[in-house]
Coordinates of C-alpha atoms in Angstrom, one line a residue:
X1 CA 71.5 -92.7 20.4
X2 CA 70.5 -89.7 22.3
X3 CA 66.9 -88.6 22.0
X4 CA 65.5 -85.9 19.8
X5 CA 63.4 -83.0 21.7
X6 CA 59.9 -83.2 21.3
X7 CA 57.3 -80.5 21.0
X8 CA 57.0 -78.6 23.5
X9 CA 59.4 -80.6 26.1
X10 CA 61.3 -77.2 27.4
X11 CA 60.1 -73.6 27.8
X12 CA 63.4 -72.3 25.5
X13 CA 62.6 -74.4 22.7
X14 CA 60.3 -73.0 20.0
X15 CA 59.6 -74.3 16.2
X16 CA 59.2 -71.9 13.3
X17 CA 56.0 -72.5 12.6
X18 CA 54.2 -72.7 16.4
X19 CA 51.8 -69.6 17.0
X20 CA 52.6 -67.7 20.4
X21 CA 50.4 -67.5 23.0
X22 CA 48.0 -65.0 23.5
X23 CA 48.8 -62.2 25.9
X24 CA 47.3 -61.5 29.4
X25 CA 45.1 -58.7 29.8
X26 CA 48.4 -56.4 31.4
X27 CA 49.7 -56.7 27.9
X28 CA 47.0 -56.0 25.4
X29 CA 46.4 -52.9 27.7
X30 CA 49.9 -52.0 27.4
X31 CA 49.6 -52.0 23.6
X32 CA 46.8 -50.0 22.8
X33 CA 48.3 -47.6 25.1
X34 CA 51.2 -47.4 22.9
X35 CA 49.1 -47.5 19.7
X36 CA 47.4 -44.4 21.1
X37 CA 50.7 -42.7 21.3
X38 CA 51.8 -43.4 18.2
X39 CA 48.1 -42.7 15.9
X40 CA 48.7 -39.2 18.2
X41 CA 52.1 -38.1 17.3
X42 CA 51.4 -39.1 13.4
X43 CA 48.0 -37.0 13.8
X44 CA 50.1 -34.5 15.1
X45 CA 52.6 -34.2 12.5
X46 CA 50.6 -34.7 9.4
X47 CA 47.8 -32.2 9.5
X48 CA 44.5 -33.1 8.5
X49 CA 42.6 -31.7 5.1
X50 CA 39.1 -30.3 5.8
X51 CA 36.7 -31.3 3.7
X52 CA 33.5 -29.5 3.6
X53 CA 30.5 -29.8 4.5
X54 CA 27.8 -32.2 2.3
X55 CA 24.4 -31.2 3.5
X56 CA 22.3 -34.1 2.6
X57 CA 19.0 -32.9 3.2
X58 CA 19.8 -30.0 0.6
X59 CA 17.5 -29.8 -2.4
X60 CA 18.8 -29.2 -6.2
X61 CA 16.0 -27.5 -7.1
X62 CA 16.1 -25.1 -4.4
X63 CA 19.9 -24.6 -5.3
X64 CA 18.5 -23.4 -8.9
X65 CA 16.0 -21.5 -7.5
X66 CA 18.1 -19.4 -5.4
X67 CA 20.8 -19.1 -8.2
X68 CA 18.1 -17.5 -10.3
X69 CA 16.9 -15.1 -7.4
X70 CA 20.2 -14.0 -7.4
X71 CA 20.6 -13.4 -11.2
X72 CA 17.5 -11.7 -11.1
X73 CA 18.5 -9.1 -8.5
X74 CA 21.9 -8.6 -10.2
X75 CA 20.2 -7.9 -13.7
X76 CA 19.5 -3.8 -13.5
X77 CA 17.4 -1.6 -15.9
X78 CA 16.8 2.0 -16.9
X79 CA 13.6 3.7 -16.0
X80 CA 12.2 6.7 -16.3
X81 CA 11.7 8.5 -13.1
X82 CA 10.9 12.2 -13.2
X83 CA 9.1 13.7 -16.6
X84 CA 10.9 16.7 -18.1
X85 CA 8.3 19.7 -16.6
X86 CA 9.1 18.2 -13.4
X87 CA 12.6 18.8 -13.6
X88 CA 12.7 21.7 -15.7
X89 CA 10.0 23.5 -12.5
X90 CA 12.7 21.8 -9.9
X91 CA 15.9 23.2 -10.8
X92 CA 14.2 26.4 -11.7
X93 CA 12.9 26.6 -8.4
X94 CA 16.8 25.8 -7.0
X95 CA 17.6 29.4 -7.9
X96 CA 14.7 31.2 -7.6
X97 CA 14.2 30.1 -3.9
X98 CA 17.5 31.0 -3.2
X99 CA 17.5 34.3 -4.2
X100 CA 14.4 35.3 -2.3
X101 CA 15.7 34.0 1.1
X102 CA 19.1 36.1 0.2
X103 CA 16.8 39.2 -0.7
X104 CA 14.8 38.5 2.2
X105 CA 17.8 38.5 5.0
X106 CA 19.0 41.8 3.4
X107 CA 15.5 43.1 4.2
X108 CA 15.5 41.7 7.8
X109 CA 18.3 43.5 8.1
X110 CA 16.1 46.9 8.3
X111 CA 14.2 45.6 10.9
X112 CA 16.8 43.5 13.4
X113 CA 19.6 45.9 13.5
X114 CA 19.4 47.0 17.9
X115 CA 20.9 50.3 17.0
X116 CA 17.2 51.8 15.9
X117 CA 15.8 49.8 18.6
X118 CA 13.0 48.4 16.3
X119 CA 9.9 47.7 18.3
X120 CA 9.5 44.3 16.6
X121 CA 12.3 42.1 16.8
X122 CA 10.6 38.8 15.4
X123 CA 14.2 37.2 14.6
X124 CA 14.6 35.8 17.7
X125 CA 13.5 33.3 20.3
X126 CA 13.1 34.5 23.9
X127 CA 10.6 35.9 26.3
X128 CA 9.3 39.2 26.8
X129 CA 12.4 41.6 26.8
X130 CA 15.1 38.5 27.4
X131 CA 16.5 36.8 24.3
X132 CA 18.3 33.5 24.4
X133 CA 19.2 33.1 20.6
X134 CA 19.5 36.1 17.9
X135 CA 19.1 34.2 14.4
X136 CA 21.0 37.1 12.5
X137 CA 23.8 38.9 14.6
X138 CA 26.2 41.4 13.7
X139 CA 28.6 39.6 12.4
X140 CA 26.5 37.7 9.9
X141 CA 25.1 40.4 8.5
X142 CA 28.6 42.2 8.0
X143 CA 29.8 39.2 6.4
X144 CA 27.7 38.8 3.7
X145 CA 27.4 42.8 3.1
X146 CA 23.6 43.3 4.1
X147 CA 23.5 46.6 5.9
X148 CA 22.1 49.7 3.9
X149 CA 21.1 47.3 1.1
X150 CA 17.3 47.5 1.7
X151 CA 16.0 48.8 -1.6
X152 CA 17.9 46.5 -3.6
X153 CA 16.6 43.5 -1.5
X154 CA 12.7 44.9 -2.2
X155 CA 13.7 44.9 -5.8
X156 CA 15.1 41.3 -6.4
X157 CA 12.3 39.7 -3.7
X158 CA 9.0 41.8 -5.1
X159 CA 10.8 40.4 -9.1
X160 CA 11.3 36.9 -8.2
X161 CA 8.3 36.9 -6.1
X162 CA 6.2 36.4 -9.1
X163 CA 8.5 33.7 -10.6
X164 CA 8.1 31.8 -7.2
X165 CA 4.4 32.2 -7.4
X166 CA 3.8 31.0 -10.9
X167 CA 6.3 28.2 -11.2
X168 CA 5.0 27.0 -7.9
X169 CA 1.0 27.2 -9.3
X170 CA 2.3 25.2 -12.9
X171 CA 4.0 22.8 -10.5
X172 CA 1.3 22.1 -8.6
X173 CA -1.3 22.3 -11.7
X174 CA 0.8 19.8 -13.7
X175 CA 1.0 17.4 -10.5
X176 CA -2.7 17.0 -11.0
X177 CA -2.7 16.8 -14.5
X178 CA -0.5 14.4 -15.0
X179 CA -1.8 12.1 -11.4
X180 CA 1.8 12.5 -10.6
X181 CA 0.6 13.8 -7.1
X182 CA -0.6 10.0 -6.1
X183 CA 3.2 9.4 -5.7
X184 CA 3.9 12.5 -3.2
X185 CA 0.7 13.0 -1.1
X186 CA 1.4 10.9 1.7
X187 CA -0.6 7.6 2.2
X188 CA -1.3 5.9 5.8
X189 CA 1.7 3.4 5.9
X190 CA 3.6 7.1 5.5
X191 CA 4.6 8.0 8.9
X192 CA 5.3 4.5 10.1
X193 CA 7.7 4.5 6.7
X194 CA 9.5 7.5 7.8
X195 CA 9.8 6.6 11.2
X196 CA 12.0 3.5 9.7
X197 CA 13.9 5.7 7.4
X198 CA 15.1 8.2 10.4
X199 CA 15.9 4.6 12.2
X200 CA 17.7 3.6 8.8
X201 CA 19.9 7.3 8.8
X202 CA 20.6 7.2 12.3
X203 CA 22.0 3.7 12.2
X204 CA 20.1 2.2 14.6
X205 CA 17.4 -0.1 12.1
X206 CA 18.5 -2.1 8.7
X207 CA 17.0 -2.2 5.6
X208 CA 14.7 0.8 3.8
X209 CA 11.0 0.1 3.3
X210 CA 9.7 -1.0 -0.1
X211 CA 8.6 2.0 -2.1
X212 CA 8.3 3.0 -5.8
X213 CA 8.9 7.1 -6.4
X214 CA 9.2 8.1 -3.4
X215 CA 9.6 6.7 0.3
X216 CA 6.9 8.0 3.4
X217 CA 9.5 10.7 4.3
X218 CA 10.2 11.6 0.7
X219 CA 6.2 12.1 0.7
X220 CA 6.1 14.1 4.0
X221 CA 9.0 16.4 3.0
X222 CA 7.7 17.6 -0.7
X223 CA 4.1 17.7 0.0
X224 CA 5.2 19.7 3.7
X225 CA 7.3 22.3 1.0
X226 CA 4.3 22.9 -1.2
X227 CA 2.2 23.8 1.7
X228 CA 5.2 26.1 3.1
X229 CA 5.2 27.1 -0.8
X230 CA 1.9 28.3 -0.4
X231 CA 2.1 29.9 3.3
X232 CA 5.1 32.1 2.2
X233 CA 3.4 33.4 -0.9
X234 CA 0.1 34.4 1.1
X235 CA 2.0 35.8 4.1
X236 CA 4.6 37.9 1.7
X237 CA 1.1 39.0 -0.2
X238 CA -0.1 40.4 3.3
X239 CA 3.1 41.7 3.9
X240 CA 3.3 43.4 0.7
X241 CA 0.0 44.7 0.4
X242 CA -1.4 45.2 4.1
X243 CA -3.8 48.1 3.2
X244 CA -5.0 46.7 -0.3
X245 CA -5.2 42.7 0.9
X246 CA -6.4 43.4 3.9
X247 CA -8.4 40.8 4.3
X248 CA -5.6 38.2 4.0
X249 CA -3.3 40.4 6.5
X250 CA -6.5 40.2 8.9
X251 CA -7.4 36.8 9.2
X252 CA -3.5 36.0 9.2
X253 CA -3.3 37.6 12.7
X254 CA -2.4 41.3 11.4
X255 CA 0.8 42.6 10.4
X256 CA 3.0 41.4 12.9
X257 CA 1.5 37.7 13.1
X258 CA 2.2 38.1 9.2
X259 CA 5.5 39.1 9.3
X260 CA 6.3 36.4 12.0
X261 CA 4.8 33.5 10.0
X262 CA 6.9 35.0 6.7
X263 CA 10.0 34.7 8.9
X264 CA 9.4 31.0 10.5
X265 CA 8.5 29.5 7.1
X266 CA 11.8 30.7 5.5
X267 CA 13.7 29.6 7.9
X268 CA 11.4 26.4 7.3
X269 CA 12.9 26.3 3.7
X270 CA 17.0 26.8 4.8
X271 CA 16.1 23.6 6.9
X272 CA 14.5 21.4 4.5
X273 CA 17.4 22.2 2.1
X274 CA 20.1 21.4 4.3
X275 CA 18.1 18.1 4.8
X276 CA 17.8 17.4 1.0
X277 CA 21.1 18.3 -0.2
X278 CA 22.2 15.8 2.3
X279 CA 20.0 13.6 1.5
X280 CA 21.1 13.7 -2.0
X281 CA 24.4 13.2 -1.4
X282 CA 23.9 9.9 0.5
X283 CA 21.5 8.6 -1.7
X284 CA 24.2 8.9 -4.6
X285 CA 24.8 9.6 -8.4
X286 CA 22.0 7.5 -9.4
X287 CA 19.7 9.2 -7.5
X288 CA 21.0 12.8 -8.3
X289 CA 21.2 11.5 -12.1
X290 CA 17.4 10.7 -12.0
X291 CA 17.1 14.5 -11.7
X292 CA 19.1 15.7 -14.5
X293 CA 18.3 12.9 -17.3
X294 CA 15.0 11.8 -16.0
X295 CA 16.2 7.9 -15.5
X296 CA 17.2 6.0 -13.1
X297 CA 18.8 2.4 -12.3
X298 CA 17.2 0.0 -10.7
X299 CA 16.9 -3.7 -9.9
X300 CA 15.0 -6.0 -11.7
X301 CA 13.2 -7.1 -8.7
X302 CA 12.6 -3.6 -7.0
X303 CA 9.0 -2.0 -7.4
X304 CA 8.4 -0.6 -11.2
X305 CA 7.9 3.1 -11.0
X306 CA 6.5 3.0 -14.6
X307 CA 4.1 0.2 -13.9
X308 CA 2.7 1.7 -11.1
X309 CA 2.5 5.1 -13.4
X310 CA 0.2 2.8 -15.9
X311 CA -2.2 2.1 -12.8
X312 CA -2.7 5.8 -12.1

């Protein structure tokens, strides 16, 4: 009888159940190569789901917290801004102002036209007998119709002259009354406030300062117009009456100096309304609303104009 094989006898023969060997160090390196490859190209053609990001450290509460900061500032309310004399002077004023600088240019007229070689040509800027700017050439005043016009001019100014005067004195008077004037005469953080809202128009800085009725350059503006209110009235009043106010037209500089301060500080008026129509118009509705109905909107978090009004 032939022999059976035993375990192991030849390197061909191999049972079912004997483990292999274990590979050399060539081989296991070969494999992980390949497993590389493989964990690659299935990375490669299954994309990946991003999960977001947990971060641990974050606090619940805070999470509340902010949610209700944020409800807060959404949440808006209606507030009254600007009391009904207030309004009722302003938009009178709108009008009234209006019509004296329109009066007023048909009366320069008299005095700037080179033909009768006028001896006092304030409306200009130059030096000596050379002029580098004329504000009122020919052509403007053809276009809006102002030569020979003179008397009718002196009419409509010397009528709404008056208006001008006593709507600006009740203005004024009612500011005091009512302690409405603590939120228009400019306080010390005031300049440094306007400073940031020029930065803020121009583009260049973020972000308006804090403020309740009106900002540092809001303050600086309207208080600046009731003192040009005042100069105008006082300088047309010397103009007017040189012989019987003498006094006034005197310590004003004389005539001349009188006439030449009238002129600057109505040109001081076109500019500041150029500026506050503008202004207007890129504050928005709400703001020009305020005007008109009194209130305005506001966020529940901003400065309370009405409970600063009870502290006054």
């Amino acid at each position: 009888m032939q022999d059976e094989p035993k375990v192991g006898a030849g390197p061909d023969v191999q049972p079912d159940d004997e483990v292999s060997a274990p590979l050399d160090s060539a081989s296991a390196e070969a494999d992980q190569v390949a497993d590389a490859e493989v964990t690659h190209a299935v990375g490669e053609a299954i994309p990946l789901a991003v999960l977001p990001s947990v971060d641990d450290d974050r606090d619940p509460a805070q999470e509340e917290d902010a949610d209700e900061v944020e409800a807060v500032e959404r949440v808006l309310v209606l507030e009254k801004k600007h009391p009904l004399a207030i309004r009722w002077m302003h938009w009178v004023n709108f009008p009234v102002l209006f019509t004296m600088i329109w009066s007023g240019i048909l009366i320069y007229w008299n005095d700037s036209d080179n033909a009768y070689k006028h001896p006092h040509e304030v409306y200009r800027i130059g030096l000596g007998p050379l002029t580098i700017f004329r504000f009122f050439p020919v052509g403007f005043y053809k276009f809006i119709d102002a030569p020979y016009h003179v008397t009718k001019a002196l009419g409509y100014h010397f009528f709404f002259m008056w208006i001008f005067g006593i709507n600006g004195f009740v203005y004024v008077t009612y500011l005091l009354w009512s302690r409405e004037w603590k939120f228009m005469v400019p306080s010390r953080e005031s300049i440094r406030e306007a400073i940031q809202v020029t930065l803020v128009d121009l583009h260049i800085r973020k972000g308006l300062p804090p403020q309740t009725k009106y900002n540092g350059a809001q303050r600086i503006a309207y208080t600046s117009v009731i003192v040009m209110g005042l100069g105008s009235l006082v300088t047309g009043l010397a103009i007017y009456k040189p012989t019987e106010l003498h006094w006034i037209t005197t310590l004003l500089g004389g005539y001349e100096m009188a006439r030449w301060l009238h002129f600057w500080l109505t040109i001081g008026f076109c500019g500041f309304f150029l500026v506050h129509v503008g202004q207007v118009i890129l504050a928005g509705w709400n703001n020009f609303r305020a005007m008109v109905s009194g209130y305005e909107l506001r966020r529940q978090d901003e400065p309370s104009i009405e409970a600063e009004r009870r502290k006054i």
